[in-house]
Coordinates of C-alpha atoms in Angstrom, one line a residue:
M3 CA 19.7 12.3 0.9
D4 CA 20.2 10.5 4.2
T5 CA 23.6 8.9 4.5
T6 CA 24.0 9.4 8.3
N7 CA 25.5 6.3 10.0
N8 CA 25.8 4.5 6.7
R9 CA 22.1 5.0 6.0
V10 CA 20.9 5.5 2.4
N11 CA 17.4 6.9 2.0
G12 CA 16.7 6.2 5.6
F13 CA 17.7 2.5 5.4
N14 CA 20.9 0.8 6.5
P15 CA 22.0 -1.3 3.5
E16 CA 23.7 -3.8 5.8
D17 CA 20.3 -4.4 7.6
I18 CA 18.7 -5.0 4.2
T19 CA 21.4 -7.5 3.3
A20 CA 21.0 -9.2 6.7
T21 CA 17.3 -9.5 6.3
I22 CA 17.6 -11.0 2.8
N23 CA 20.2 -13.5 4.1
A24 CA 17.9 -14.5 7.0
L25 CA 15.0 -15.1 4.6
K26 CA 17.2 -17.1 2.3
E27 CA 18.2 -19.3 5.2
N28 CA 14.6 -19.7 6.5
P29 CA 12.0 -18.9 3.8
A30 CA 9.2 -19.4 6.3
L31 CA 10.1 -16.1 7.9
A32 CA 8.9 -14.4 4.8
S33 CA 5.3 -15.4 5.3
F34 CA 3.0 -12.6 6.6
E35 CA -0.7 -12.4 7.4
W36 CA -2.0 -8.8 7.4
R37 CA -5.3 -8.0 9.1
A38 CA -7.9 -5.3 9.3
H39 CA -11.3 -5.3 11.1
N40 CA -14.0 -3.0 9.6
K41 CA -17.2 -1.8 11.2
W42 CA -20.0 0.0 9.4
I43 CA -21.0 3.3 11.1
N44 CA -23.8 4.8 9.0
G45 CA -24.5 5.4 5.4
G46 CA -21.3 5.3 3.4
H47 CA -19.2 5.7 6.6
N48 CA -17.2 2.8 8.1
R49 CA -14.1 2.4 10.2
S50 CA -11.2 0.0 10.1
T51 CA -9.0 -0.9 13.0
I52 CA -5.6 -2.2 12.1
Q53 CA -3.1 -3.5 14.7
G54 CA -1.8 -7.0 14.9
F55 CA -0.2 -9.1 12.1
Y56 CA 1.8 -12.2 11.8
G57 CA 5.3 -12.0 10.3
G58 CA 8.9 -13.1 10.7
G59 CA 7.7 -16.4 12.2
K60 CA 5.6 -14.9 15.0
E61 CA 2.7 -12.7 16.0
D62 CA 3.8 -9.1 16.0
T63 CA 3.3 -7.0 19.1
S64 CA 5.1 -3.8 18.1
R65 CA 2.0 -1.8 17.7
E66 CA 0.8 -0.7 21.2
K67 CA -2.2 1.1 19.8
P68 CA -4.3 0.3 16.8
F69 CA -4.5 2.5 13.7
I70 CA -8.0 3.7 13.2
V71 CA -8.9 4.6 9.6
D72 CA -12.3 6.0 8.6
N73 CA -13.5 5.9 5.0
A74 CA -16.6 7.3 3.6
E75 CA -18.0 9.0 0.4
P76 CA -18.2 12.6 -0.7
P77 CA -21.7 14.1 -1.0
I78 CA -21.9 13.5 -4.7
L79 CA -21.8 9.8 -3.9
L80 CA -24.3 10.2 -1.1
G81 CA -21.8 10.5 1.8
N82 CA -20.6 13.1 4.3
N83 CA -16.8 13.2 3.8
E84 CA -16.0 11.5 7.1
G85 CA -12.9 10.2 5.3
P86 CA -11.4 9.4 1.9
N87 CA -13.4 6.8 0.0
P88 CA -12.1 3.3 -0.5
V89 CA -10.9 3.8 -4.1
E90 CA -8.9 6.8 -2.9
F91 CA -7.3 4.5 -0.3
I92 CA -6.2 2.3 -3.1
L93 CA -4.3 5.2 -4.6
H94 CA -2.8 6.0 -1.2
G95 CA -1.8 2.4 -0.7
L96 CA -0.3 2.1 -4.2
A97 CA 1.6 5.4 -3.9
G98 CA 3.0 4.5 -0.4
C99 CA 4.0 1.0 -1.3
M100 CA 5.6 1.9 -4.6
T101 CA 7.5 4.8 -3.0
T102 CA 8.8 2.6 -0.1
T103 CA 9.7 -0.2 -2.4
M104 CA 11.6 2.2 -4.7
V105 CA 13.6 3.8 -1.9
L106 CA 14.3 0.5 -0.1
H107 CA 15.7 -1.1 -3.3
A108 CA 17.6 2.1 -4.1
A109 CA 19.2 1.9 -0.7
A110 CA 20.1 -1.7 -1.1
H111 CA 21.8 -0.7 -4.4
R112 CA 23.3 2.3 -2.6
I113 CA 21.5 4.8 -4.9
P114 CA 20.8 7.9 -2.8
I115 CA 17.6 9.8 -3.5
D116 CA 16.9 13.4 -2.3
S117 CA 13.1 13.3 -2.7
V118 CA 10.2 11.4 -4.3
E119 CA 6.8 12.8 -5.0
T120 CA 4.0 10.9 -6.7
K121 CA 0.9 12.0 -8.5
L122 CA -1.8 9.4 -9.0
T123 CA -5.1 9.6 -10.7
G124 CA -7.7 6.9 -11.1
D125 CA -10.3 6.9 -13.9
W126 CA -13.6 5.4 -12.5
D127 CA -17.1 5.3 -13.9
A128 CA -19.9 4.9 -11.3
Q129 CA -22.2 3.2 -13.9
G130 CA -20.5 -0.1 -13.3
F131 CA -20.8 0.1 -9.5
L132 CA -24.5 1.1 -9.7
G133 CA -25.3 -1.6 -12.2
L134 CA -26.4 0.9 -14.8
D135 CA -24.2 -0.5 -17.6
P136 CA -23.0 -4.1 -17.5
T137 CA -20.1 -3.3 -19.9
V138 CA -18.6 -0.8 -17.4
R139 CA -16.2 -2.2 -14.9
N140 CA -17.0 -1.7 -11.2
G141 CA -13.4 -0.6 -10.4
Y142 CA -10.9 1.7 -11.9
K143 CA -10.6 1.7 -15.7
Q144 CA -7.0 2.9 -15.4
I145 CA -4.6 4.4 -12.9
H146 CA -2.0 6.9 -13.9
I147 CA 1.2 7.3 -11.8
D148 CA 3.8 10.0 -12.3
F149 CA 6.9 10.1 -10.2
K150 CA 9.0 13.2 -9.5
I151 CA 12.4 11.9 -8.3
E152 CA 15.1 14.3 -7.3
G153 CA 18.8 13.5 -6.7
D154 CA 22.1 13.2 -8.5
L155 CA 20.8 10.4 -10.7
T156 CA 21.7 9.3 -14.2
D157 CA 18.9 8.5 -16.7
E158 CA 19.8 4.8 -16.3
Q159 CA 19.4 5.1 -12.5
K160 CA 16.0 6.8 -12.9
E161 CA 14.8 3.9 -15.1
Q162 CA 16.1 1.5 -12.5
L163 CA 14.2 3.3 -9.7
I164 CA 10.9 2.9 -11.7
S165 CA 11.7 -0.8 -12.1
F166 CA 12.2 -1.0 -8.4
A167 CA 8.8 0.7 -7.8
K168 CA 7.1 -2.0 -9.9
K169 CA 8.3 -4.6 -7.3
S170 CA 5.8 -3.1 -4.9
P171 CA 3.3 -5.7 -3.4
V172 CA 0.4 -3.3 -3.9
Y173 CA 1.4 -2.7 -7.5
D174 CA 1.3 -6.5 -8.0
I175 CA -2.1 -6.7 -6.3
V176 CA -3.6 -3.9 -8.4
T177 CA -2.0 -5.0 -11.7
H178 CA -2.5 -8.8 -11.4
G179 CA -5.5 -9.2 -9.2
V180 CA -5.7 -11.4 -6.1
P181 CA -8.2 -14.2 -5.5
V182 CA -10.6 -12.9 -2.8
E183 CA -12.6 -15.4 -0.9
V184 CA -15.9 -13.9 0.5
G185 CA -17.7 -15.7 3.3
M186 CA -20.2 -15.1 6.1
Q187 CA -19.4 -15.1 9.8
E188 CA -22.3 -16.1 12.1
P189 CA -23.2 -13.5 14.7
E190 CA -22.2 -14.5 18.3
A191 CA -25.1 -15.9 20.3
V192 CA -26.4 -13.6 23.1
V193 CA -26.6 -15.5 26.4

């Protein structure tokens, strides 16, 4: 539990309130555009570069260096393990977002948490992806999430923490789907 300098779970509740009030006064500040650039390396290996984004009414320049993230496939899926595979990154993103959302909302409600651990498993059938069975979905059939939350918490607070976790943007993306527009960018002309 972090309550140093009026902090709860690593957040200052007054900062959370100030941010919420600023967004209420100017809802345009709440609009964000996240970006990633991906380049294929070889086989199932590709690399994403993530750095700039738009948020809070301006282009963000806080990241001096880009995050470089490799993803690939294990040998059973014809890869060489250069990184986790993309469906594993979905689990990582979901766990990270739900945890951060939970502890942020808990801090706003002044509910201190000692620790949070999450176990996620995703059930996936390669037959859909490979086109072997049209009745099998390409993506996860189901994702299981189990939280282990420690702290001096009542049963009611634990239920409240789970409801906070379900406010996660990635949880919303995974459970409700997002329209995805796919297009083609023309290669740059060589002069």
